[in-house]
Amino acid sequence: MSLKPLLALMLSCTAAAAQDPEALNQRALDLVNQARQDQGLETLTAGADLDEAARVHAEDMLDRNYYAHESPEGEDVRDRYLTAGGSEWELVAENIARCVGCDIPADIARVEAFQEGWMNSPGHRANILAEGLERFGFATASGGQTVYAVQTFAGPGTSRGDEPGQPVDAQAAAEIALDRINAIRQDEDLEPLQLEPSLQQTAAALVPEDLRSFALTDMGSLREALPEEARRDWQRIMTIGGTCGGCGTRPVAGDVETFVSDWLAAGSPYRDQILQQGLTHAGMVLRTDGKGRKVALLLLAETF
């Protein structure tokens, strides 16, 4: 998930003698962290994968004479970050800048000028001061009296929902989901669903605590996950799943409400399933990997 807007900055200026790239990167990080500290935000650490994503883009813009967040082939900051080894579930953002008519290559003064320009631009400033970021990358590329600079950011992001609220455990998450679903079912003159412990247990068995290699499409057997003593209790069981990236580290009420809202949205393929007649019970699990990914699984069941 990339922060929006991803904005470009263009300057006309002159610069002095070159500096070591590591010194430029460190100064860029120090300036970003000072800006974040001034706003009471967590500081960022350097990320080699983010440095690589920034370097590739700065050099590509210089070599092919374009100035945009997307390459001519349509690759964006997320594509470059993934190629450099970054996580597909993190929030990713990028600022770019270009100085035309500059002495080259870039030096510390040029990095400081770019940072000042970014901080004076609302969109760039918003990226620098965004919550949910943890790491930072930077690179410049110079040639023909033009300097390109790229900032890259990544982190777990923040929880979804207008009011995310406090962290919730498995039972509280399921109760929040059921309250929201039953309110809609009541509006549709449908019987409310009851939270069922065996379905809760089954949902937890289907979504492992370790999400690193998990995909909803590879979920295990529903029958095998059901407690043996409950396998004859149900006429039918349906599963509805959802996942999000860049949506924070802790499971909170806002996550549950957002997943349910997505499922119940007009045009969602899951709305009709949730609002079917005959359903009697439900169970739900919400998992997080602590690095930006969250997975929710809802079970809907009808007794014999």
mmCIF file of N, CA and C in Angstrom, residues 178-235:
data_model
loop_
_atom_site.group_PDB
_atom_site.id
_atom_site.type_symbol
_atom_site.label_atom_id
_atom_site.label_comp_id
_atom_site.label_asym_id
_atom_site.label_seq_id
_atom_site.Cartn_x
_atom_site.Cartn_y
_atom_site.Cartn_z
ATOM 1 N N LEU A 178 -19.810 -9.896 14.856
ATOM 2 C CA LEU A 178 -21.172 -10.414 14.901
ATOM 3 C C LEU A 178 -22.185 -9.306 15.192
ATOM 4 N N ASP A 179 -21.822 -8.369 16.055
ATOM 5 C CA ASP A 179 -22.719 -7.239 16.326
ATOM 6 C C ASP A 179 -23.005 -6.464 15.046
ATOM 7 N N ARG A 180 -21.965 -6.228 14.267
ATOM 8 C CA ARG A 180 -22.125 -5.466 13.013
ATOM 9 C C ARG A 180 -22.966 -6.252 12.009
ATOM 10 N N ILE A 181 -22.697 -7.543 11.884
ATOM 11 C CA ILE A 181 -23.440 -8.386 10.941
ATOM 12 C C ILE A 181 -24.899 -8.499 11.359
ATOM 13 N N ASN A 182 -25.132 -8.709 12.639
ATOM 14 C CA ASN A 182 -26.511 -8.872 13.101
ATOM 15 C C ASN A 182 -27.322 -7.594 12.974
ATOM 16 N N ALA A 183 -26.666 -6.447 13.066
ATOM 17 C CA ALA A 183 -27.386 -5.190 12.871
ATOM 18 C C ALA A 183 -27.908 -5.091 11.442
ATOM 19 N N ILE A 184 -27.095 -5.529 10.490
ATOM 20 C CA ILE A 184 -27.527 -5.512 9.088
ATOM 21 C C ILE A 184 -28.579 -6.587 8.847
ATOM 22 N N ARG A 185 -28.389 -7.747 9.422
ATOM 23 C CA ARG A 185 -29.384 -8.811 9.252
ATOM 24 C C ARG A 185 -30.741 -8.392 9.832
ATOM 25 N N GLN A 186 -30.713 -7.702 10.944
ATOM 26 C CA GLN A 186 -31.968 -7.214 11.526
ATOM 27 C C GLN A 186 -32.658 -6.246 10.580
ATOM 28 N N ASP A 187 -31.880 -5.359 9.947
ATOM 29 C CA ASP A 187 -32.457 -4.420 8.977
ATOM 30 C C ASP A 187 -33.102 -5.159 7.815
ATOM 31 N N GLU A 188 -32.607 -6.365 7.515
ATOM 32 C CA GLU A 188 -33.134 -7.166 6.411
ATOM 33 C C GLU A 188 -34.169 -8.192 6.883
ATOM 34 N N ASP A 189 -34.624 -8.056 8.162
ATOM 35 C CA ASP A 189 -35.613 -8.973 8.749
ATOM 36 C C ASP A 189 -35.128 -10.420 8.755
ATOM 37 N N LEU A 190 -33.846 -10.606 9.025
ATOM 38 C CA LEU A 190 -33.257 -11.948 9.115
ATOM 39 C C LEU A 190 -32.927 -12.267 10.571
ATOM 40 N N GLU A 191 -32.919 -13.549 10.891
ATOM 41 C CA GLU A 191 -32.600 -13.983 12.242
ATOM 42 C C GLU A 191 -31.140 -13.661 12.565
ATOM 43 N N PRO A 192 -30.870 -13.244 13.795
ATOM 44 C CA PRO A 192 -29.480 -12.957 14.167
ATOM 45 C C PRO A 192 -28.669 -14.250 14.274
ATOM 46 N N LEU A 193 -27.363 -14.129 14.130
ATOM 47 C CA LEU A 193 -26.448 -15.253 14.267
ATOM 48 C C LEU A 193 -25.917 -15.316 15.700
ATOM 49 N N GLN A 194 -25.573 -16.509 16.127
ATOM 50 C CA GLN A 194 -24.976 -16.704 17.439
ATOM 51 C C GLN A 194 -23.506 -17.088 17.275
ATOM 52 N N LEU A 195 -22.698 -16.601 18.198
ATOM 53 C CA LEU A 195 -21.283 -16.951 18.182
ATOM 54 C C LEU A 195 -21.124 -18.369 18.713
ATOM 55 N N GLU A 196 -20.422 -19.199 17.949
ATOM 56 C CA GLU A 196 -20.296 -20.610 18.284
ATOM 57 C C GLU A 196 -18.834 -20.967 18.565
ATOM 58 N N PRO A 197 -18.535 -21.482 19.782
ATOM 59 C CA PRO A 197 -17.144 -21.801 20.136
ATOM 60 C C PRO A 197 -16.457 -22.764 19.179
ATOM 61 N N SER A 198 -17.181 -23.779 18.690
ATOM 62 C CA SER A 198 -16.524 -24.732 17.787
ATOM 63 C C SER A 198 -16.151 -24.073 16.464
ATOM 64 N N LEU A 199 -16.931 -23.102 16.020
ATOM 65 C CA LEU A 199 -16.589 -22.364 14.800
ATOM 66 C C LEU A 199 -15.434 -21.413 15.051
ATOM 67 N N GLN A 200 -15.384 -20.846 16.241
ATOM 68 C CA GLN A 200 -14.238 -20.016 16.620
ATOM 69 C C GLN A 200 -12.957 -20.852 16.584
ATOM 70 N N GLN A 201 -13.040 -22.044 17.155
ATOM 71 C CA GLN A 201 -11.884 -22.939 17.176
ATOM 72 C C GLN A 201 -11.470 -23.332 15.764
ATOM 73 N N THR A 202 -12.447 -23.564 14.912
ATOM 74 C CA THR A 202 -12.154 -23.962 13.538
ATOM 75 C C THR A 202 -11.484 -22.837 12.759
ATOM 76 N N ALA A 203 -12.007 -21.621 12.909
ATOM 77 C CA ALA A 203 -11.409 -20.477 12.224
ATOM 78 C C ALA A 203 -9.961 -20.292 12.658
ATOM 79 N N ALA A 204 -9.706 -20.438 13.956
ATOM 80 C CA ALA A 204 -8.345 -20.289 14.468
ATOM 81 C C ALA A 204 -7.424 -21.372 13.928
ATOM 82 N N ALA A 205 -7.971 -22.567 13.694
ATOM 83 C CA ALA A 205 -7.158 -23.648 13.151
ATOM 84 C C ALA A 205 -6.840 -23.438 11.681
ATOM 85 N N LEU A 206 -7.746 -22.779 10.963
ATOM 86 C CA LEU A 206 -7.552 -22.571 9.524
ATOM 87 C C LEU A 206 -6.569 -21.452 9.217
ATOM 88 N N VAL A 207 -6.442 -20.482 10.125
ATOM 89 C CA VAL A 207 -5.514 -19.363 9.914
ATOM 90 C C VAL A 207 -4.426 -19.447 10.974
ATOM 91 N N PRO A 208 -3.213 -19.863 10.624
ATOM 92 C CA PRO A 208 -2.157 -20.035 11.624
ATOM 93 C C PRO A 208 -1.695 -18.699 12.207
ATOM 94 N N GLU A 209 -1.119 -18.763 13.379
ATOM 95 C CA GLU A 209 -0.584 -17.546 13.990
ATOM 96 C C GLU A 209 0.591 -17.001 13.182
ATOM 97 N N ASP A 210 1.377 -17.867 12.588
ATOM 98 C CA ASP A 210 2.497 -17.461 11.742
ATOM 99 C C ASP A 210 1.984 -17.311 10.311
ATOM 100 N N LEU A 211 1.907 -16.074 9.837
ATOM 101 C CA LEU A 211 1.326 -15.791 8.530
ATOM 102 C C LEU A 211 2.350 -15.756 7.399
ATOM 103 N N ARG A 212 3.602 -16.033 7.682
ATOM 104 C CA ARG A 212 4.650 -15.796 6.686
ATOM 105 C C ARG A 212 4.419 -16.553 5.384
ATOM 106 N N SER A 213 3.955 -17.781 5.460
ATOM 107 C CA SER A 213 3.744 -18.555 4.232
ATOM 108 C C SER A 213 2.266 -18.846 3.996
ATOM 109 N N PHE A 214 1.392 -18.115 4.658
ATOM 110 C CA PHE A 214 -0.035 -18.406 4.569
ATOM 111 C C PHE A 214 -0.703 -17.586 3.475
ATOM 112 N N ALA A 215 -1.607 -18.237 2.758
ATOM 113 C CA ALA A 215 -2.473 -17.554 1.794
ATOM 114 C C ALA A 215 -3.869 -18.120 1.944
ATOM 115 N N LEU A 216 -4.869 -17.256 1.852
ATOM 116 C CA LEU A 216 -6.246 -17.726 1.984
ATOM 117 C C LEU A 216 -6.583 -18.790 0.950
ATOM 118 N N THR A 217 -5.978 -18.683 -0.215
ATOM 119 C CA THR A 217 -6.251 -19.666 -1.272
ATOM 120 C C THR A 217 -5.669 -21.039 -0.957
ATOM 121 N N ASP A 218 -4.733 -21.082 0.003
ATOM 122 C CA ASP A 218 -4.112 -22.351 0.369
ATOM 123 C C ASP A 218 -4.617 -22.873 1.712
ATOM 124 N N MET A 219 -5.750 -22.355 2.151
ATOM 125 C CA MET A 219 -6.288 -22.733 3.446
ATOM 126 C C MET A 219 -6.552 -24.232 3.499
ATOM 127 N N GLY A 220 -6.376 -24.829 4.661
ATOM 128 C CA GLY A 220 -6.547 -26.262 4.808
ATOM 129 C C GLY A 220 -7.998 -26.703 4.757
ATOM 130 N N SER A 221 -8.208 -27.990 5.008
ATOM 131 C CA SER A 221 -9.526 -28.605 4.940
ATOM 132 C C SER A 221 -10.412 -28.119 6.069
ATOM 133 N N LEU A 222 -11.593 -27.635 5.706
ATOM 134 C CA LEU A 222 -12.555 -27.178 6.708
ATOM 135 C C LEU A 222 -12.978 -28.340 7.600
ATOM 136 N N ARG A 223 -13.247 -29.484 7.010
ATOM 137 C CA ARG A 223 -13.693 -30.631 7.796
ATOM 138 C C ARG A 223 -12.627 -31.070 8.797
ATOM 139 N N GLU A 224 -11.382 -31.094 8.374
ATOM 140 C CA GLU A 224 -10.317 -31.512 9.282
ATOM 141 C C GLU A 224 -10.099 -30.499 10.397
ATOM 142 N N ALA A 225 -10.369 -29.233 10.107
ATOM 143 C CA ALA A 225 -10.187 -28.199 11.128
ATOM 144 C C ALA A 225 -11.300 -28.214 12.164
ATOM 145 N N LEU A 226 -12.473 -28.682 11.794
ATOM 146 C CA LEU A 226 -13.586 -28.763 12.732
ATOM 147 C C LEU A 226 -13.281 -29.759 13.841
ATOM 148 N N PRO A 227 -13.593 -29.419 15.089
ATOM 149 C CA PRO A 227 -13.478 -30.417 16.154
ATOM 150 C C PRO A 227 -14.322 -31.644 15.795
ATOM 151 N N GLU A 228 -13.791 -32.823 16.057
ATOM 152 C CA GLU A 228 -14.472 -34.053 15.630
ATOM 153 C C GLU A 228 -15.885 -34.151 16.175
ATOM 154 N N GLU A 229 -16.073 -33.716 17.422
ATOM 155 C CA GLU A 229 -17.386 -33.834 18.036
ATOM 156 C C GLU A 229 -18.407 -32.872 17.441
ATOM 157 N N ALA A 230 -17.942 -31.908 16.631
ATOM 158 C CA ALA A 230 -18.857 -30.924 16.052
ATOM 159 C C ALA A 230 -19.118 -31.147 14.569
ATOM 160 N N ARG A 231 -18.539 -32.187 13.988
ATOM 161 C CA ARG A 231 -18.611 -32.353 12.530
ATOM 162 C C ARG A 231 -20.011 -32.701 12.032
ATOM 163 N N ARG A 232 -20.835 -33.216 12.902
ATOM 164 C CA ARG A 232 -22.189 -33.574 12.490
ATOM 165 C C ARG A 232 -23.228 -32.529 12.919
ATOM 166 N N ASP A 233 -22.760 -31.403 13.418
ATOM 167 C CA ASP A 233 -23.690 -30.391 13.921
ATOM 168 C C ASP A 233 -24.208 -29.471 12.824
ATOM 169 N N TRP A 234 -23.509 -29.462 11.676
ATOM 170 C CA TRP A 234 -23.769 -28.401 10.709
ATOM 171 C C TRP A 234 -24.246 -28.941 9.367
ATOM 172 N N GLN A 235 -25.309 -28.326 8.881
ATOM 173 C CA GLN A 235 -25.808 -28.667 7.551
ATOM 174 C C GLN A 235 -24.911 -28.075 6.477
#
